[in-house]
Amino acid sequence: DVKVTQSSRYLVKRTGEKVFLECVQDMDHENMFWYRQDPGLGLRLIYFSYDVKMKEKGDIPEGYSVSREKKERFSLILESASTNQTSMYLCASSLPINAVNSPLHFGNGTRLTVT
Amino acid sequence: QQPVQSPQAVILREGEDAVINCSSSKALYSVHWYRQKHGEAPVFLMILLKGGEQKGHDKISASFNEKKQQSSLYLTASQLSYSGTYFCGTEESGGFKTIFGAGTRLFVKA
């Protein structure tokens, strides 16, 4: 069974802090994603990566950056946290798009509160 | 651009049927459906690839009309365990990413 592990379930940070959210998957998936989930807005894509050291902006990348130094690990970085980044953050992984039946496997999420 | 889901919310009694719709303005390669229960991660239900196929398991099935860029999720004879938020996710041809709709909250009561 695919396992996607996010390092923290709950996180409280102060405005202006640099925040790291870590995600590790154990199924050798090429693709990894970071989404944020807010009520009424669904899951919005922040960044994704289709290979080591490769990254692409999603729909809402402002205020975020990512790092993928190893295939199994994808980190989301908030350079200077702000209160409007308070949200649930979900990491996911998948096989490449051209693989048959390539669903996303999600981690349990990190609920970040910025005060 | 996010696909549009409808309805936003639906309340059912056990045994009733429901349809959740998902539409996109983009040419799609595939459509995914996920269910998320409160406090949990979204769980994959099924994926439909372009070709207009219909898939299903148990009492949950889905269709994909690639010409209209629309997909529908059909829940028949709903059970209490069907309660949750349903998301459709779309992938465009030649793309790597899955974009999700805002979700449909479904509540099944006894």
PDB file of N, CA, C and O in Angstrom, chain A residues 29-94:
ATOM      1  N   HIS A  29       7.159   6.993  -6.593  1.00  0.00           N
ATOM      2  CA  HIS A  29       6.349   7.756  -7.539  1.00  0.00           C
ATOM      3  C   HIS A  29       7.136   8.919  -8.116  1.00  0.00           C
ATOM      4  O   HIS A  29       7.874   9.607  -7.411  1.00  0.00           O
ATOM      5  N   GLU A  30       6.928   9.135  -9.422  1.00  0.00           N
ATOM      6  CA  GLU A  30       7.603  10.255 -10.068  1.00  0.00           C
ATOM      7  C   GLU A  30       6.998  11.601  -9.680  1.00  0.00           C
ATOM      8  O   GLU A  30       7.706  12.575  -9.498  1.00  0.00           O
ATOM      9  N   ASN A  31       5.675  11.655  -9.630  1.00  0.00           N
ATOM     10  CA  ASN A  31       4.991  12.933  -9.413  1.00  0.00           C
ATOM     11  C   ASN A  31       4.699  13.174  -7.940  1.00  0.00           C
ATOM     12  O   ASN A  31       4.260  12.271  -7.224  1.00  0.00           O
ATOM     13  N   MET A  32       4.930  14.394  -7.513  1.00  0.00           N
ATOM     14  CA  MET A  32       4.517  14.798  -6.168  1.00  0.00           C
ATOM     15  C   MET A  32       3.903  16.188  -6.235  1.00  0.00           C
ATOM     16  O   MET A  32       4.270  16.998  -7.090  1.00  0.00           O
ATOM     17  N   PHE A  33       2.951  16.429  -5.335  1.00  0.00           N
ATOM     18  CA  PHE A  33       2.126  17.635  -5.405  1.00  0.00           C
ATOM     19  C   PHE A  33       1.953  18.226  -4.007  1.00  0.00           C
ATOM     20  O   PHE A  33       1.907  17.496  -3.015  1.00  0.00           O
ATOM     21  N   TRP A  34       1.781  19.540  -3.954  1.00  0.00           N
ATOM     22  CA  TRP A  34       1.319  20.214  -2.752  1.00  0.00           C
ATOM     23  C   TRP A  34       0.050  20.986  -3.075  1.00  0.00           C
ATOM     24  O   TRP A  34       0.006  21.774  -4.026  1.00  0.00           O
ATOM     25  N   TYR A  35      -0.987  20.700  -2.274  1.00  0.00           N
ATOM     26  CA  TYR A  35      -2.262  21.407  -2.384  1.00  0.00           C
ATOM     27  C   TYR A  35      -2.555  22.087  -1.055  1.00  0.00           C
ATOM     28  O   TYR A  35      -2.126  21.633  -0.004  1.00  0.00           O
ATOM     29  N   ARG A  36      -3.334  23.168  -1.106  1.00  0.00           N
ATOM     30  CA  ARG A  36      -3.920  23.683   0.119  1.00  0.00           C
ATOM     31  C   ARG A  36      -5.433  23.569  -0.004  1.00  0.00           C
ATOM     32  O   ARG A  36      -5.994  23.700  -1.109  1.00  0.00           O
ATOM     33  N   GLN A  37      -6.050  23.283   1.151  1.00  0.00           N
ATOM     34  CA  GLN A  37      -7.487  23.070   1.168  1.00  0.00           C
ATOM     35  C   GLN A  37      -8.145  24.084   2.076  1.00  0.00           C
ATOM     36  O   GLN A  37      -7.809  24.171   3.266  1.00  0.00           O
ATOM     37  N   ASP A  38      -9.062  24.841   1.543  1.00  0.00           N
ATOM     38  CA  ASP A  38      -9.807  25.840   2.298  1.00  0.00           C
ATOM     39  C   ASP A  38     -11.297  25.638   2.059  1.00  0.00           C
ATOM     40  O   ASP A  38     -11.712  25.263   0.942  1.00  0.00           O
ATOM     41  N   PRO A  39     -12.116  25.881   3.076  1.00  0.00           N
ATOM     42  CA  PRO A  39     -13.571  25.656   2.944  1.00  0.00           C
ATOM     43  C   PRO A  39     -14.155  26.407   1.755  1.00  0.00           C
ATOM     44  O   PRO A  39     -13.897  27.596   1.566  1.00  0.00           O
ATOM     45  N   GLY A  40     -14.929  25.705   0.942  1.00  0.00           N
ATOM     46  CA  GLY A  40     -15.587  26.322  -0.197  1.00  0.00           C
ATOM     47  C   GLY A  40     -14.708  26.490  -1.427  1.00  0.00           C
ATOM     48  O   GLY A  40     -15.200  26.837  -2.503  1.00  0.00           O
ATOM     49  N   LEU A  41     -13.415  26.251  -1.272  1.00  0.00           N
ATOM     50  CA  LEU A  41     -12.489  26.433  -2.405  1.00  0.00           C
ATOM     51  C   LEU A  41     -11.910  25.109  -2.887  1.00  0.00           C
ATOM     52  O   LEU A  41     -11.238  25.062  -3.929  1.00  0.00           O
ATOM     53  N   GLY A  42     -12.135  24.043  -2.160  1.00  0.00           N
ATOM     54  CA  GLY A  42     -11.612  22.747  -2.574  1.00  0.00           C
ATOM     55  C   GLY A  42     -10.107  22.661  -2.390  1.00  0.00           C
ATOM     56  O   GLY A  42      -9.527  23.305  -1.515  1.00  0.00           O
ATOM     57  N   LEU A  43      -9.485  21.852  -3.230  1.00  0.00           N
ATOM     58  CA  LEU A  43      -8.037  21.675  -3.187  1.00  0.00           C
ATOM     59  C   LEU A  43      -7.422  22.510  -4.310  1.00  0.00           C
ATOM     60  O   LEU A  43      -7.751  22.328  -5.475  1.00  0.00           O
ATOM     61  N   ARG A  44      -6.530  23.382  -3.926  1.00  0.00           N
ATOM     62  CA  ARG A  44      -5.878  24.232  -4.932  1.00  0.00           C
ATOM     63  C   ARG A  44      -4.403  23.879  -5.002  1.00  0.00           C
ATOM     64  O   ARG A  44      -3.731  23.787  -3.979  1.00  0.00           O
ATOM     65  N   LEU A  45      -3.911  23.724  -6.228  1.00  0.00           N
ATOM     66  CA  LEU A  45      -2.550  23.264  -6.442  1.00  0.00           C
ATOM     67  C   LEU A  45      -1.555  24.407  -6.261  1.00  0.00           C
ATOM     68  O   LEU A  45      -1.660  25.458  -6.902  1.00  0.00           O
ATOM     69  N   ILE A  46      -0.565  24.164  -5.407  1.00  0.00           N
ATOM     70  CA  ILE A  46       0.457  25.178  -5.134  1.00  0.00           C
ATOM     71  C   ILE A  46       1.664  24.953  -6.056  1.00  0.00           C
ATOM     72  O   ILE A  46       2.067  25.831  -6.808  1.00  0.00           O
ATOM     73  N   TYR A  47       2.250  23.788  -5.955  1.00  0.00           N
ATOM     74  CA  TYR A  47       3.389  23.396  -6.768  1.00  0.00           C
ATOM     75  C   TYR A  47       3.315  21.896  -7.025  1.00  0.00           C
ATOM     76  O   TYR A  47       2.708  21.157  -6.257  1.00  0.00           O
ATOM     77  N   PHE A  48       3.951  21.451  -8.100  1.00  0.00           N
ATOM     78  CA  PHE A  48       4.116  20.028  -8.298  1.00  0.00           C
ATOM     79  C   PHE A  48       5.486  19.755  -8.903  1.00  0.00           C
ATOM     80  O   PHE A  48       6.160  20.663  -9.413  1.00  0.00           O
ATOM     81  N   SER A  49       5.868  18.478  -8.826  1.00  0.00           N
ATOM     82  CA  SER A  49       7.175  18.068  -9.325  1.00  0.00           C
ATOM     83  C   SER A  49       7.013  16.732 -10.033  1.00  0.00           C
ATOM     84  O   SER A  49       6.374  15.825  -9.500  1.00  0.00           O
ATOM     85  N   TYR A  50       7.572  16.616 -11.236  1.00  0.00           N
ATOM     86  CA  TYR A  50       7.453  15.368 -11.980  1.00  0.00           C
ATOM     87  C   TYR A  50       8.783  14.613 -12.032  1.00  0.00           C
ATOM     88  O   TYR A  50       8.896  13.580 -12.686  1.00  0.00           O
ATOM     89  N   ASP A  51       9.783  15.133 -11.346  1.00  0.00           N
ATOM     90  CA  ASP A  51      11.074  14.438 -11.303  1.00  0.00           C
ATOM     91  C   ASP A  51      11.940  15.140 -10.264  1.00  0.00           C
ATOM     92  O   ASP A  51      11.672  16.284  -9.876  1.00  0.00           O
ATOM     93  N   VAL A  52      13.004  14.475  -9.859  1.00  0.00           N
ATOM     94  CA  VAL A  52      13.930  15.090  -8.905  1.00  0.00           C
ATOM     95  C   VAL A  52      14.462  16.396  -9.478  1.00  0.00           C
ATOM     96  O   VAL A  52      14.785  16.482 -10.654  1.00  0.00           O
ATOM     97  N   LYS A  53      14.501  17.398  -8.638  1.00  0.00           N
ATOM     98  CA  LYS A  53      14.984  18.737  -8.972  1.00  0.00           C
ATOM     99  C   LYS A  53      14.108  19.472  -9.975  1.00  0.00           C
ATOM    100  O   LYS A  53      14.437  20.594 -10.372  1.00  0.00           O
ATOM    101  N   MET A  54      13.019  18.876 -10.415  1.00  0.00           N
ATOM    102  CA  MET A  54      12.093  19.543 -11.337  1.00  0.00           C
ATOM    103  C   MET A  54      10.892  20.033 -10.547  1.00  0.00           C
ATOM    104  O   MET A  54      10.384  19.332  -9.667  1.00  0.00           O
ATOM    105  N   LYS A  55      10.446  21.242 -10.850  1.00  0.00           N
ATOM    106  CA  LYS A  55       9.276  21.785 -10.172  1.00  0.00           C
ATOM    107  C   LYS A  55       8.514  22.671 -11.143  1.00  0.00           C
ATOM    108  O   LYS A  55       9.098  23.293 -12.032  1.00  0.00           O
ATOM    109  N   GLU A  56       7.225  22.705 -10.938  1.00  0.00           N
ATOM    110  CA  GLU A  56       6.350  23.531 -11.765  1.00  0.00           C
ATOM    111  C   GLU A  56       5.363  24.255 -10.851  1.00  0.00           C
ATOM    112  O   GLU A  56       4.867  23.673  -9.886  1.00  0.00           O
ATOM    113  N   LYS A  57       5.059  25.485 -11.183  1.00  0.00           N
ATOM    114  CA  LYS A  57       4.066  26.229 -10.419  1.00  0.00           C
ATOM    115  C   LYS A  57       2.668  25.693 -10.704  1.00  0.00           C
ATOM    116  O   LYS A  57       2.346  25.321 -11.834  1.00  0.00           O
ATOM    117  N   GLY A  58       1.890  25.680  -9.648  1.00  0.00           N
ATOM    118  CA  GLY A  58       0.489  25.350  -9.803  1.00  0.00           C
ATOM    119  C   GLY A  58      -0.320  26.621  -9.973  1.00  0.00           C
ATOM    120  O   GLY A  58       0.151  27.602 -10.561  1.00  0.00           O
ATOM    121  N   ASP A  59      -1.514  26.631  -9.403  1.00  0.00           N
ATOM    122  CA  ASP A  59      -2.403  27.777  -9.582  1.00  0.00           C
ATOM    123  C   ASP A  59      -2.179  28.890  -8.571  1.00  0.00           C
ATOM    124  O   ASP A  59      -2.509  30.045  -8.841  1.00  0.00           O
ATOM    125  N   ILE A  60      -1.602  28.568  -7.409  1.00  0.00           N
ATOM    126  CA  ILE A  60      -1.430  29.591  -6.363  1.00  0.00           C
ATOM    127  C   ILE A  60      -0.035  29.501  -5.748  1.00  0.00           C
ATOM    128  O   ILE A  60       0.137  29.273  -4.567  1.00  0.00           O
ATOM    129  N   PRO A  61       1.034  29.735  -6.524  1.00  0.00           N
ATOM    130  CA  PRO A  61       2.383  29.562  -5.993  1.00  0.00           C
ATOM    131  C   PRO A  61       2.932  30.740  -5.178  1.00  0.00           C
ATOM    132  O   PRO A  61       3.967  30.610  -4.510  1.00  0.00           O
ATOM    133  N   GLU A  62       2.225  31.870  -5.215  1.00  0.00           N
ATOM    134  CA  GLU A  62       2.774  33.076  -4.582  1.00  0.00           C
ATOM    135  C   GLU A  62       2.956  32.867  -3.088  1.00  0.00           C
ATOM    136  O   GLU A  62       2.045  32.436  -2.386  1.00  0.00           O
ATOM    137  N   GLY A  63       4.153  33.205  -2.607  1.00  0.00           N
ATOM    138  CA  GLY A  63       4.449  33.078  -1.186  1.00  0.00           C
ATOM    139  C   GLY A  63       5.011  31.721  -0.792  1.00  0.00           C
ATOM    140  O   GLY A  63       5.314  31.495   0.383  1.00  0.00           O
ATOM    141  N   TYR A  64       5.127  30.825  -1.765  1.00  0.00           N
ATOM    142  CA  TYR A  64       5.617  29.466  -1.506  1.00  0.00           C
ATOM    143  C   TYR A  64       6.789  29.131  -2.421  1.00  0.00           C
ATOM    144  O   TYR A  64       6.923  29.689  -3.507  1.00  0.00           O
ATOM    145  N   SER A  65       7.620  28.199  -1.967  1.00  0.00           N
ATOM    146  CA  SER A  65       8.606  27.575  -2.836  1.00  0.00           C
ATOM    147  C   SER A  65       8.671  26.101  -2.461  1.00  0.00           C
ATOM    148  O   SER A  65       8.080  25.680  -1.455  1.00  0.00           O
ATOM    149  N   VAL A  66       9.345  25.312  -3.280  1.00  0.00           N
ATOM    150  CA  VAL A  66       9.431  23.882  -3.022  1.00  0.00           C
ATOM    151  C   VAL A  66      10.846  23.396  -3.285  1.00  0.00           C
ATOM    152  O   VAL A  66      11.654  24.067  -3.928  1.00  0.00           O
ATOM    153  N   SER A  67      11.107  22.205  -2.767  1.00  0.00           N
ATOM    154  CA  SER A  67      12.400  21.572  -2.973  1.00  0.00           C
ATOM    155  C   SER A  67      12.196  20.081  -3.150  1.00  0.00           C
ATOM    156  O   SER A  67      11.457  19.454  -2.376  1.00  0.00           O
ATOM    157  N   ARG A  68      12.860  19.519  -4.162  1.00  0.00           N
ATOM    158  CA  ARG A  68      12.815  18.065  -4.348  1.00  0.00           C
ATOM    159  C   ARG A  68      14.222  17.598  -4.709  1.00  0.00           C
ATOM    160  O   ARG A  68      14.591  17.502  -5.866  1.00  0.00           O
ATOM    161  N   GLU A  69      14.979  17.285  -3.679  1.00  0.00           N
ATOM    162  CA  GLU A  69      16.363  16.827  -3.840  1.00  0.00           C
ATOM    163  C   GLU A  69      16.442  15.310  -4.002  1.00  0.00           C
ATOM    164  O   GLU A  69      17.389  14.795  -4.592  1.00  0.00           O
ATOM    165  N   LYS A  70      15.465  14.610  -3.447  1.00  0.00           N
ATOM    166  CA  LYS A  70      15.394  13.162  -3.574  1.00  0.00           C
ATOM    167  C   LYS A  70      14.001  12.784  -4.075  1.00  0.00           C
ATOM    168  O   LYS A  70      13.030  13.491  -3.812  1.00  0.00           O
ATOM    169  N   LYS A  71      13.917  11.662  -4.755  1.00  0.00           N
ATOM    170  CA  LYS A  71      12.653  11.265  -5.388  1.00  0.00           C
ATOM    171  C   LYS A  71      11.542  11.100  -4.370  1.00  0.00           C
ATOM    172  O   LYS A  71      10.390  11.430  -4.632  1.00  0.00           O
ATOM    173  N   GLU A  72      11.860  10.631  -3.179  1.00  0.00           N
ATOM    174  CA  GLU A  72      10.813  10.313  -2.222  1.00  0.00           C
ATOM    175  C   GLU A  72      10.366  11.505  -1.380  1.00  0.00           C
ATOM    176  O   GLU A  72       9.390  11.406  -0.659  1.00  0.00           O
ATOM    177  N   ARG A  73      11.061  12.612  -1.477  1.00  0.00           N
ATOM    178  CA  ARG A  73      10.796  13.723  -0.557  1.00  0.00           C
ATOM    179  C   ARG A  73      10.489  15.012  -1.310  1.00  0.00           C
ATOM    180  O   ARG A  73      11.211  15.393  -2.232  1.00  0.00           O
ATOM    181  N   PHE A  74       9.417  15.685  -0.873  1.00  0.00           N
ATOM    182  CA  PHE A  74       8.999  16.940  -1.515  1.00  0.00           C
ATOM    183  C   PHE A  74       8.649  17.917  -0.405  1.00  0.00           C
ATOM    184  O   PHE A  74       7.749  17.652   0.406  1.00  0.00           O
ATOM    185  N   SER A  75       9.369  19.004  -0.337  1.00  0.00           N
ATOM    186  CA  SER A  75       9.199  19.966   0.749  1.00  0.00           C
ATOM    187  C   SER A  75       8.523  21.233   0.251  1.00  0.00           C
ATOM    188  O   SER A  75       8.846  21.731  -0.827  1.00  0.00           O
ATOM    189  N   LEU A  76       7.632  21.747   1.056  1.00  0.00           N
ATOM    190  CA  LEU A  76       6.976  23.035   0.786  1.00  0.00           C
ATOM    191  C   LEU A  76       7.536  24.053   1.762  1.00  0.00           C
ATOM    192  O   LEU A  76       7.612  23.780   2.968  1.00  0.00           O
ATOM    193  N   ILE A  77       7.936  25.208   1.238  1.00  0.00           N
ATOM    194  CA  ILE A  77       8.568  26.231   2.065  1.00  0.00           C
ATOM    195  C   ILE A  77       7.758  27.516   1.990  1.00  0.00           C
ATOM    196  O   ILE A  77       7.433  27.990   0.893  1.00  0.00           O
ATOM    197  N   LEU A  78       7.432  28.041   3.164  1.00  0.00           N
ATOM    198  CA  LEU A  78       6.825  29.357   3.253  1.00  0.00           C
ATOM    199  C   LEU A  78       7.929  30.293   3.708  1.00  0.00           C
ATOM    200  O   LEU A  78       8.401  30.220   4.837  1.00  0.00           O
ATOM    201  N   GLU A  79       8.417  31.134   2.804  1.00  0.00           N
ATOM    202  CA  GLU A  79       9.597  31.955   3.091  1.00  0.00           C
ATOM    203  C   GLU A  79       9.354  32.920   4.251  1.00  0.00           C
ATOM    204  O   GLU A  79      10.227  33.138   5.080  1.00  0.00           O
ATOM    205  N   SER A  80       8.171  33.493   4.303  1.00  0.00           N
ATOM    206  CA  SER A  80       7.814  34.428   5.376  1.00  0.00           C
ATOM    207  C   SER A  80       6.321  34.266   5.616  1.00  0.00           C
ATOM    208  O   SER A  80       5.500  34.865   4.896  1.00  0.00           O
ATOM    209  N   ALA A  81       5.995  33.434   6.579  1.00  0.00           N
ATOM    210  CA  ALA A  81       4.594  33.054   6.769  1.00  0.00           C
ATOM    211  C   ALA A  81       3.707  34.262   7.036  1.00  0.00           C
ATOM    212  O   ALA A  81       4.092  35.208   7.757  1.00  0.00           O
ATOM    213  N   SER A  82       2.507  34.214   6.469  1.00  0.00           N
ATOM    214  CA  SER A  82       1.522  35.267   6.711  1.00  0.00           C
ATOM    215  C   SER A  82       0.210  34.626   7.142  1.00  0.00           C
ATOM    216  O   SER A  82      -0.028  33.434   6.898  1.00  0.00           O
ATOM    217  N   THR A  83      -0.644  35.415   7.770  1.00  0.00           N
ATOM    218  CA  THR A  83      -1.895  34.864   8.314  1.00  0.00           C
ATOM    219  C   THR A  83      -2.783  34.284   7.219  1.00  0.00           C
ATOM    220  O   THR A  83      -3.543  33.335   7.473  1.00  0.00           O
ATOM    221  N   ASN A  84      -2.691  34.800   5.990  1.00  0.00           N
ATOM    222  CA  ASN A  84      -3.536  34.252   4.920  1.00  0.00           C
ATOM    223  C   ASN A  84      -3.024  32.912   4.396  1.00  0.00           C
ATOM    224  O   ASN A  84      -3.624  32.325   3.480  1.00  0.00           O
ATOM    225  N   GLN A  85      -1.945  32.425   4.984  1.00  0.00           N
ATOM    226  CA  GLN A  85      -1.464  31.087   4.645  1.00  0.00           C
ATOM    227  C   GLN A  85      -1.916  30.051   5.673  1.00  0.00           C
ATOM    228  O   GLN A  85      -1.526  28.876   5.586  1.00  0.00           O
ATOM    229  N   THR A  86      -2.712  30.478   6.620  1.00  0.00           N
ATOM    230  CA  THR A  86      -3.347  29.541   7.536  1.00  0.00           C
ATOM    231  C   THR A  86      -4.294  28.659   6.733  1.00  0.00           C
ATOM    232  O   THR A  86      -5.197  29.152   6.046  1.00  0.00           O
ATOM    233  N   SER A  87      -4.052  27.344   6.780  1.00  0.00           N
ATOM    234  CA  SER A  87      -4.810  26.435   5.926  1.00  0.00           C
ATOM    235  C   SER A  87      -4.439  24.997   6.249  1.00  0.00           C
ATOM    236  O   SER A  87      -3.542  24.726   7.056  1.00  0.00           O
ATOM    237  N   MET A  88      -5.154  24.058   5.576  1.00  0.00           N
ATOM    238  CA  MET A  88      -4.775  22.657   5.587  1.00  0.00           C
ATOM    239  C   MET A  88      -3.928  22.402   4.334  1.00  0.00           C
ATOM    240  O   MET A  88      -4.352  22.755   3.223  1.00  0.00           O
ATOM    241  N   TYR A  89      -2.754  21.811   4.527  1.00  0.00           N
ATOM    242  CA  TYR A  89      -1.876  21.521   3.397  1.00  0.00           C
ATOM    243  C   TYR A  89      -1.808  20.013   3.175  1.00  0.00           C
ATOM    244  O   TYR A  89      -1.532  19.249   4.101  1.00  0.00           O
ATOM    245  N   LEU A  90      -2.070  19.616   1.950  1.00  0.00           N
ATOM    246  CA  LEU A  90      -2.074  18.201   1.595  1.00  0.00           C
ATOM    247  C   LEU A  90      -0.992  17.910   0.565  1.00  0.00           C
ATOM    248  O   LEU A  90      -0.885  18.602  -0.453  1.00  0.00           O
ATOM    249  N   CYS A  91      -0.217  16.871   0.846  1.00  0.00           N
ATOM    250  CA  CYS A  91       0.775  16.394  -0.097  1.00  0.00           C
ATOM    251  C   CYS A  91       0.209  15.156  -0.793  1.00  0.00           C
ATOM    252  O   CYS A  91      -0.564  14.398  -0.194  1.00  0.00           O
ATOM    253  N   ALA A  92       0.585  14.951  -2.047  1.00  0.00           N
ATOM    254  CA  ALA A  92       0.126  13.771  -2.776  1.00  0.00           C
ATOM    255  C   ALA A  92       1.224  13.301  -3.720  1.00  0.00           C
ATOM    256  O   ALA A  92       2.108  14.077  -4.104  1.00  0.00           O
ATOM    257  N   SER A  93       1.139  12.036  -4.091  1.00  0.00           N
ATOM    258  CA  SER A  93       2.083  11.493  -5.070  1.00  0.00           C
ATOM    259  C   SER A  93       1.330  10.622  -6.057  1.00  0.00           C
ATOM    260  O   SER A  93       0.231  10.135  -5.775  1.00  0.00           O
ATOM    261  N   SER A  94       1.939  10.421  -7.235  1.00  0.00           N
ATOM    262  CA  SER A  94       1.319   9.559  -8.252  1.00  0.00           C
ATOM    263  C   SER A  94       2.374   9.104  -9.251  1.00  0.00           C
ATOM    264  O   SER A  94       3.471   9.676  -9.327  1.00  0.00           O
TER     265      SER A  94
END
